[in-house]
mmCIF file of C-alpha atoms in Angstrom:
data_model
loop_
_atom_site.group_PDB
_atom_site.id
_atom_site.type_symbol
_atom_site.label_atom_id
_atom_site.label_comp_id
_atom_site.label_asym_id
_atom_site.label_seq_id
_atom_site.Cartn_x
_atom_site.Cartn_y
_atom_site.Cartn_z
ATOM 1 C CA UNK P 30 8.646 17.577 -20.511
ATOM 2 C CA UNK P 31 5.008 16.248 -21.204
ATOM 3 C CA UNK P 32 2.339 19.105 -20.036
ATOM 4 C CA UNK P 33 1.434 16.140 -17.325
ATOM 5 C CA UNK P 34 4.728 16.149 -16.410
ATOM 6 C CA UNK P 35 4.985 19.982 -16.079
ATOM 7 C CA UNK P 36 1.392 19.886 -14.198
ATOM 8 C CA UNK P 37 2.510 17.243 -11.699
ATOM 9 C CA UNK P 38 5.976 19.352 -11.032
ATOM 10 C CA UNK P 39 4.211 22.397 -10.364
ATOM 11 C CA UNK P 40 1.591 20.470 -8.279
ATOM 12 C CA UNK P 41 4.778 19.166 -6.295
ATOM 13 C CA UNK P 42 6.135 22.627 -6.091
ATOM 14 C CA UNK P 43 2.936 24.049 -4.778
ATOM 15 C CA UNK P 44 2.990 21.281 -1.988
ATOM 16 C CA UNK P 45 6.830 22.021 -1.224
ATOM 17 C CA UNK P 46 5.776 25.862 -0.601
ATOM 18 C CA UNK P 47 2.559 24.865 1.630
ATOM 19 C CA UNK P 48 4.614 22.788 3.658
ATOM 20 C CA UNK P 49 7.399 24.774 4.378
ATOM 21 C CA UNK P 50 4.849 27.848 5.392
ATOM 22 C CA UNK P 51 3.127 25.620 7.963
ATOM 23 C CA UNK P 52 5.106 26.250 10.834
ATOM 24 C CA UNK P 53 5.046 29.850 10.539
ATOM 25 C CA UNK P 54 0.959 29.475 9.869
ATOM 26 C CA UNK P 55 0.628 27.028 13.134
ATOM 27 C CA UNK P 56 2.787 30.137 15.271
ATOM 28 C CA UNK P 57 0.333 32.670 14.054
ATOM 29 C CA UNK P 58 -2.700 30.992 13.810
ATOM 30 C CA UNK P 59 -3.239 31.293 10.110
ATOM 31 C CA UNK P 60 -4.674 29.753 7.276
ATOM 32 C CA UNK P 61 -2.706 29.476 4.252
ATOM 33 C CA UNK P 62 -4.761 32.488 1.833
ATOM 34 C CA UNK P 63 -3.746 34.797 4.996
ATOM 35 C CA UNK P 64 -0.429 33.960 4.886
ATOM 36 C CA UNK P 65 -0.453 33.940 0.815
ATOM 37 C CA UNK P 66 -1.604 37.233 1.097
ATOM 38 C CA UNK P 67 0.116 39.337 4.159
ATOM 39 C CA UNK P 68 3.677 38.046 1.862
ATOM 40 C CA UNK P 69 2.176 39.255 -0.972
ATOM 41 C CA UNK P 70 1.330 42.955 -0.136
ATOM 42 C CA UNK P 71 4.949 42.975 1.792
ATOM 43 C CA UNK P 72 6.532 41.721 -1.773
ATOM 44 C CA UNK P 73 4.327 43.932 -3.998
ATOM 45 C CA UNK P 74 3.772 47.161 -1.859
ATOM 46 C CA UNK P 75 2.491 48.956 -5.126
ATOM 47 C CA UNK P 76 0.166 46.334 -5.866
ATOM 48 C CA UNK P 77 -2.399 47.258 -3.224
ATOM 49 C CA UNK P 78 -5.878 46.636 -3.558
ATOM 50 C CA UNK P 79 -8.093 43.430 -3.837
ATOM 51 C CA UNK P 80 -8.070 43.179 -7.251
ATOM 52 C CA UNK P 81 -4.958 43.156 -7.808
ATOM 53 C CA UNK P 82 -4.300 39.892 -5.226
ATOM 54 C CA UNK P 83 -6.857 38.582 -7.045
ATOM 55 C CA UNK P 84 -5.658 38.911 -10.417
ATOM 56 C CA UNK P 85 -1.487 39.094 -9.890
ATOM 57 C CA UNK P 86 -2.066 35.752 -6.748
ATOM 58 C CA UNK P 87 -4.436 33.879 -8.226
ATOM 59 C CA UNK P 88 -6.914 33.744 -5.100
ATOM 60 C CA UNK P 89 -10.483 33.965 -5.905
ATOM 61 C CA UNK P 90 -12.286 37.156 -4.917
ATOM 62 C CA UNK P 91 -14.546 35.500 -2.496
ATOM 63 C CA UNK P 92 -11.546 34.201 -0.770
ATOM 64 C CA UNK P 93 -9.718 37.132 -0.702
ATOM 65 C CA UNK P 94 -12.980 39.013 0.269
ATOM 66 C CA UNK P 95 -13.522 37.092 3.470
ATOM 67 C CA UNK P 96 -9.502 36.389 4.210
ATOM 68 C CA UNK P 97 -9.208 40.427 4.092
ATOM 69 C CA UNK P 98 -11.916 41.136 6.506
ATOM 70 C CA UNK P 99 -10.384 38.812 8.775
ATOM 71 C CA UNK P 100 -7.261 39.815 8.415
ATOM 72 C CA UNK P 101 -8.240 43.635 8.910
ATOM 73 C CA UNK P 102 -10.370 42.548 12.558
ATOM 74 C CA UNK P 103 -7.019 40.646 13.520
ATOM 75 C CA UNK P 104 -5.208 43.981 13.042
ATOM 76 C CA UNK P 105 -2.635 42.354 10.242
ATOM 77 C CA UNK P 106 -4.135 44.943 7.821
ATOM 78 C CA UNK P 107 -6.078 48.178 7.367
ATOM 79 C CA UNK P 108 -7.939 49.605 4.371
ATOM 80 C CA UNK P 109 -7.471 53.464 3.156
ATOM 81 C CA UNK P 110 -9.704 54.827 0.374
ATOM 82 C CA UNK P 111 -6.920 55.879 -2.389
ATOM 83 C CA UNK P 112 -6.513 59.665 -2.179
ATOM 84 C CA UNK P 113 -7.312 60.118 -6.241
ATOM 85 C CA UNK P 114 -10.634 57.554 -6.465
ATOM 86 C CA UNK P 115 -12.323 57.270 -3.188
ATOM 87 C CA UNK P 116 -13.710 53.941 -4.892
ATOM 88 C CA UNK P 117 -10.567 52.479 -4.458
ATOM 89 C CA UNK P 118 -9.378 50.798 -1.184
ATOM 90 C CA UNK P 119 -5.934 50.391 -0.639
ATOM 91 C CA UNK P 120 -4.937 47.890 1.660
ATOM 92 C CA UNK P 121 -1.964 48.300 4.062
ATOM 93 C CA UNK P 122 0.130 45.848 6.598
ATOM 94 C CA UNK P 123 0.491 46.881 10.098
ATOM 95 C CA UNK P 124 2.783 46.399 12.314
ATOM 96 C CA UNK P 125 1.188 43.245 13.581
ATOM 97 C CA UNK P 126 2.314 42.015 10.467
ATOM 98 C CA UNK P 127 6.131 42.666 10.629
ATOM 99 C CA UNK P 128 7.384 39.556 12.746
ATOM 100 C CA UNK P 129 4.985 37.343 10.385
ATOM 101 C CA UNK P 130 6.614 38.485 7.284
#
């Protein structure tokens, strides 16, 4: 497989996912970087924090900065300062979440 080829299969596959997310999206009225991220803090409970969506997703920070916040004022998530660095926010699903994931 040419790296085009491998490109334009993972394009495909990228495409495949979106689609098949979009009627759960339309039900709860979100975008797909909400969605990408509620699934991944249910999948990776120890990967917590911003950073680590950003880094272990792929979604840029400034994304993830303003999906979070929106997320946290539709009551999908809520922040808690880690117990050992209070410069570190962990961020948590709430029950709101549940049915989406």
């Amino acid at each position: 497989m040419t790296p085009v080829q491998l490109l334009s299969a993972a394009t495909r596959a990228l495409r495949i996912y979106q689609l098949s997310c979009l009627p759960v999206r339309r039900q709860y009225e979100i975008n797909q970087t909400a969605f990408d991220m509620v699934m991944f803090l249910a999948n990776n409970p120890e990967h917590n924090t911003a950073r680590d969506i950003c880094h272990l997703r792929g979604i840029k920070s400034g994304m993830v900065s303003v999906t979070m916040e929106k997320l946290i004022a539709e009551d999908y998530l809520r922040r808690e300062p880690d117990p050992r660095d209070r410069r570190v926010l962990r961020l948590f699903l709430n029950e709101k979440a549940e049915p989406l994931v």
